[in-house]
PDB file of C-alpha atoms in Angstrom:
ATOM      1  CA  MET S   1      88.938 -28.194  93.271  1.00 52.00           C
ATOM      2  CA  SER S   2      91.781 -29.897  91.421  1.00 51.00           C
ATOM      3  CA  HIS S   3      93.314 -28.742  88.184  1.00 51.00           C
ATOM      4  CA  LEU S   4      94.193 -31.126  85.411  1.00 49.00           C
ATOM      5  CA  ALA S   5      97.489 -30.566  83.686  1.00 50.00           C
ATOM      6  CA  ILE S   6      97.308 -31.061  79.945  1.00 51.00           C
ATOM      7  CA  HIS S   7     100.563 -31.782  78.206  1.00 47.00           C
ATOM      8  CA  ALA S   8     100.921 -31.550  74.459  1.00 45.00           C
ATOM      9  CA  PRO S   9     102.835 -34.395  72.809  1.00 46.00           C
ATOM     10  CA  THR S  10     106.442 -33.602  72.059  1.00 47.00           C
ATOM     11  CA  PHE S  11     108.248 -34.742  68.949  1.00 47.00           C
ATOM     12  CA  THR S  12     111.985 -34.724  68.618  1.00 47.00           C
ATOM     13  CA  VAL S  13     113.838 -33.055  65.794  1.00 47.00           C
ATOM     14  CA  GLY S  14     116.467 -35.768  65.491  1.00 49.00           C
ATOM     15  CA  PRO S  15     117.426 -39.075  67.062  1.00 53.00           C
ATOM     16  CA  ILE S  16     117.802 -39.040  70.842  1.00 51.00           C
ATOM     17  CA  GLN S  17     119.621 -41.681  72.856  1.00 53.00           C
ATOM     18  CA  ALA S  18     117.379 -43.176  75.559  1.00 51.00           C
ATOM     19  CA  GLY S  19     119.116 -46.061  77.257  1.00 53.00           C
ATOM     20  CA  MET S  20     119.708 -48.702  74.582  1.00 50.00           C
ATOM     21  CA  HIS S  21     117.034 -47.325  72.232  1.00 55.00           C
ATOM     22  CA  VAL S  22     117.219 -44.490  69.743  1.00 61.00           C
ATOM     23  CA  LEU S  23     114.071 -42.364  69.677  1.00 72.00           C
ATOM     24  CA  MET S  24     113.179 -41.134  66.217  1.00 78.00           C
ATOM     25  CA  SER S  25     111.446 -37.923  65.204  1.00 86.00           C
ATOM     26  CA  LEU S  26     108.067 -38.233  63.514  1.00 86.00           C
ATOM     27  CA  ALA S  27     109.606 -37.087  60.214  1.00 88.00           C
ATOM     28  CA  GLU S  28     112.217 -39.855  60.442  1.00 92.00           C
ATOM     29  CA  ILE S  29     109.586 -42.465  61.294  1.00 93.00           C
ATOM     30  CA  VAL S  30     107.375 -41.435  58.363  1.00 94.00           C
ATOM     31  CA  ALA S  31     110.412 -41.361  56.061  1.00 95.00           C
ATOM     32  CA  ARG S  32     111.541 -44.851  57.020  1.00 95.00           C
ATOM     33  CA  ASN S  33     108.040 -46.345  56.858  1.00 96.00           C
ATOM     34  CA  LEU S  34     107.123 -44.639  53.593  1.00 96.00           C
ATOM     35  CA  ARG S  35     110.225 -45.988  51.881  1.00 96.00           C
ATOM     36  CA  ALA S  36     109.897 -49.463  53.432  1.00 96.00           C
ATOM     37  CA  VAL S  37     106.243 -49.844  52.427  1.00 96.00           C
ATOM     38  CA  ARG S  38     106.855 -48.442  48.944  1.00 96.00           C
ATOM     39  CA  ILE S  39     109.710 -50.884  48.348  1.00 96.00           C
ATOM     40  CA  ALA S  40     107.771 -53.802  49.872  1.00 95.00           C
ATOM     41  CA  THR S  41     104.870 -53.133  47.505  1.00 93.00           C
ATOM     42  CA  GLY S  42     107.224 -52.791  44.530  1.00 95.00           C
ATOM     43  CA  LEU S  43     106.131 -49.261  43.649  1.00 95.00           C
ATOM     44  CA  PRO S  44     108.702 -46.988  42.023  1.00 97.00           C
ATOM     45  CA  GLN S  45     108.810 -43.434  43.369  1.00 97.00           C
ATOM     46  CA  HIS S  46     107.307 -42.023  40.175  1.00 97.00           C
ATOM     47  CA  VAL S  47     104.230 -44.269  40.453  1.00 96.00           C
ATOM     48  CA  LEU S  48     103.663 -43.316  44.106  1.00 96.00           C
ATOM     49  CA  ALA S  49     104.135 -39.649  43.179  1.00 96.00           C
ATOM     50  CA  SER S  50     101.573 -39.933  40.390  1.00 96.00           C
ATOM     51  CA  ARG S  51      99.015 -41.700  42.592  1.00 94.00           C
ATOM     52  CA  ALA S  52      99.504 -39.197  45.430  1.00 94.00           C
ATOM     53  CA  ARG S  53      99.518 -36.219  43.030  1.00 94.00           C
ATOM     54  CA  VAL S  54     102.914 -34.968  44.188  1.00 96.00           C
ATOM     55  CA  SER S  55     106.284 -34.684  42.456  1.00 97.00           C
ATOM     56  CA  VAL S  56     108.900 -37.423  42.409  1.00 97.00           C
ATOM     57  CA  SER S  57     111.353 -35.060  44.089  1.00 97.00           C
ATOM     58  CA  TYR S  58     108.839 -34.495  46.915  1.00 97.00           C
ATOM     59  CA  VAL S  59     108.508 -38.265  47.468  1.00 97.00           C
ATOM     60  CA  SER S  60     112.299 -38.473  47.539  1.00 97.00           C
ATOM     61  CA  MET S  61     112.528 -35.647  50.106  1.00 96.00           C
ATOM     62  CA  LEU S  62     109.898 -37.347  52.271  1.00 95.00           C
ATOM     63  CA  GLU S  63     111.775 -40.646  52.148  1.00 96.00           C
ATOM     64  CA  ARG S  64     114.985 -38.897  53.211  1.00 95.00           C
ATOM     65  CA  GLY S  65     113.190 -37.148  56.084  1.00 92.00           C
ATOM     66  CA  GLU S  66     113.846 -33.707  54.621  1.00 92.00           C
ATOM     67  CA  ARG S  67     110.141 -32.837  54.602  1.00 90.00           C
ATOM     68  CA  THR S  68     107.169 -33.818  56.735  1.00 88.00           C
ATOM     69  CA  PRO S  69     103.957 -34.161  54.727  1.00 91.00           C
ATOM     70  CA  PRO S  70     100.711 -32.444  55.695  1.00 93.00           C
ATOM     71  CA  LEU S  71      98.093 -34.898  56.966  1.00 93.00           C
ATOM     72  CA  GLU S  72      96.147 -34.719  53.687  1.00 95.00           C
ATOM     73  CA  THR S  73      99.227 -35.750  51.712  1.00 94.00           C
ATOM     74  CA  LEU S  74     100.093 -38.466  54.226  1.00 95.00           C
ATOM     75  CA  GLU S  75      96.563 -39.837  53.879  1.00 96.00           C
ATOM     76  CA  THR S  76      96.748 -39.754  50.064  1.00 96.00           C
ATOM     77  CA  MET S  77     100.111 -41.521  50.079  1.00 95.00           C
ATOM     78  CA  ALA S  78      98.839 -44.138  52.535  1.00 96.00           C
ATOM     79  CA  LYS S  79      95.859 -44.819  50.258  1.00 96.00           C
ATOM     80  CA  ALA S  80      98.194 -45.162  47.267  1.00 95.00           C
ATOM     81  CA  LEU S  81     100.251 -47.677  49.276  1.00 96.00           C
ATOM     82  CA  LYS S  82      97.097 -49.418  50.587  1.00 95.00           C
ATOM     83  CA  VAL S  83      98.013 -48.911  54.244  1.00 96.00           C
ATOM     84  CA  SER S  84      96.596 -46.829  57.069  1.00 95.00           C
ATOM     85  CA  PRO S  85      98.087 -43.357  57.598  1.00 95.00           C
ATOM     86  CA  LEU S  86      98.758 -44.499  61.167  1.00 95.00           C
ATOM     87  CA  HIS S  87     100.909 -47.320  59.807  1.00 95.00           C
ATOM     88  CA  LEU S  88     103.213 -44.709  58.288  1.00 95.00           C
ATOM     89  CA  MET S  89     103.515 -42.968  61.659  1.00 93.00           C
ATOM     90  CA  GLN S  90     104.161 -46.021  63.860  1.00 92.00           C
ATOM     91  CA  GLU S  91     107.696 -46.283  65.162  1.00 87.00           C
ATOM     92  CA  ASN S  92     107.744 -50.066  64.907  1.00 80.00           C
ATOM     93  CA  ALA S  93     105.649 -50.522  61.779  1.00 66.00           C
ATOM     94  CA  GLU S  94     105.899 -53.878  60.031  1.00 61.00           C
ATOM     95  CA  GLY S  95     108.369 -53.807  57.171  1.00 53.00           C
ATOM     96  CA  ALA S  96     110.516 -51.055  58.661  1.00 50.00           C
ATOM     97  CA  SER S  97     113.591 -51.917  60.664  1.00 44.00           C
ATOM     98  CA  ARG S  98     114.457 -50.036  63.826  1.00 40.00           C
ATOM     99  CA  PRO S  99     117.855 -48.379  64.088  1.00 40.00           C
ATOM    100  CA  ARG S 100     120.236 -50.145  66.418  1.00 36.00           C
ATOM    101  CA  LYS S 101     122.798 -48.586  68.668  1.00 38.00           C
ATOM    102  CA  ARG S 102     126.249 -49.702  67.622  1.00 39.00           C
ATOM    103  CA  GLU S 103     128.309 -51.170  70.380  1.00 37.00           C
ATOM    104  CA  ARG S 104     131.987 -50.344  70.588  1.00 40.00           C
ATOM    105  CA  ARG S 105     134.501 -52.902  71.624  1.00 45.00           C
ATOM    106  CA  ALA S 106     137.086 -51.794  74.133  1.00 45.00           C
TER     107      ALA S 106
END
């Protein structure tokens, strides 16, 4: 009888160098996407905060990656922005630029 190994997904706490790519933590991905989508839709932070029933300072903390929202809040914010909650969690979501590794010249 064989045993199946189940591995839980791992999320990083900060950026990790992996070859030429920088892996982002989920909090950083949500922060970048939340800000990018909000700006692309032309919503000020206070309007998003009102629609999501959170404070402006909380929206600001989320956009800076200082907080990670509970799934309920993420879903409410996604609805306010008219996107899927998954869109806010995708590393290469449309409208959000990926960080680039700076190259040094010798």
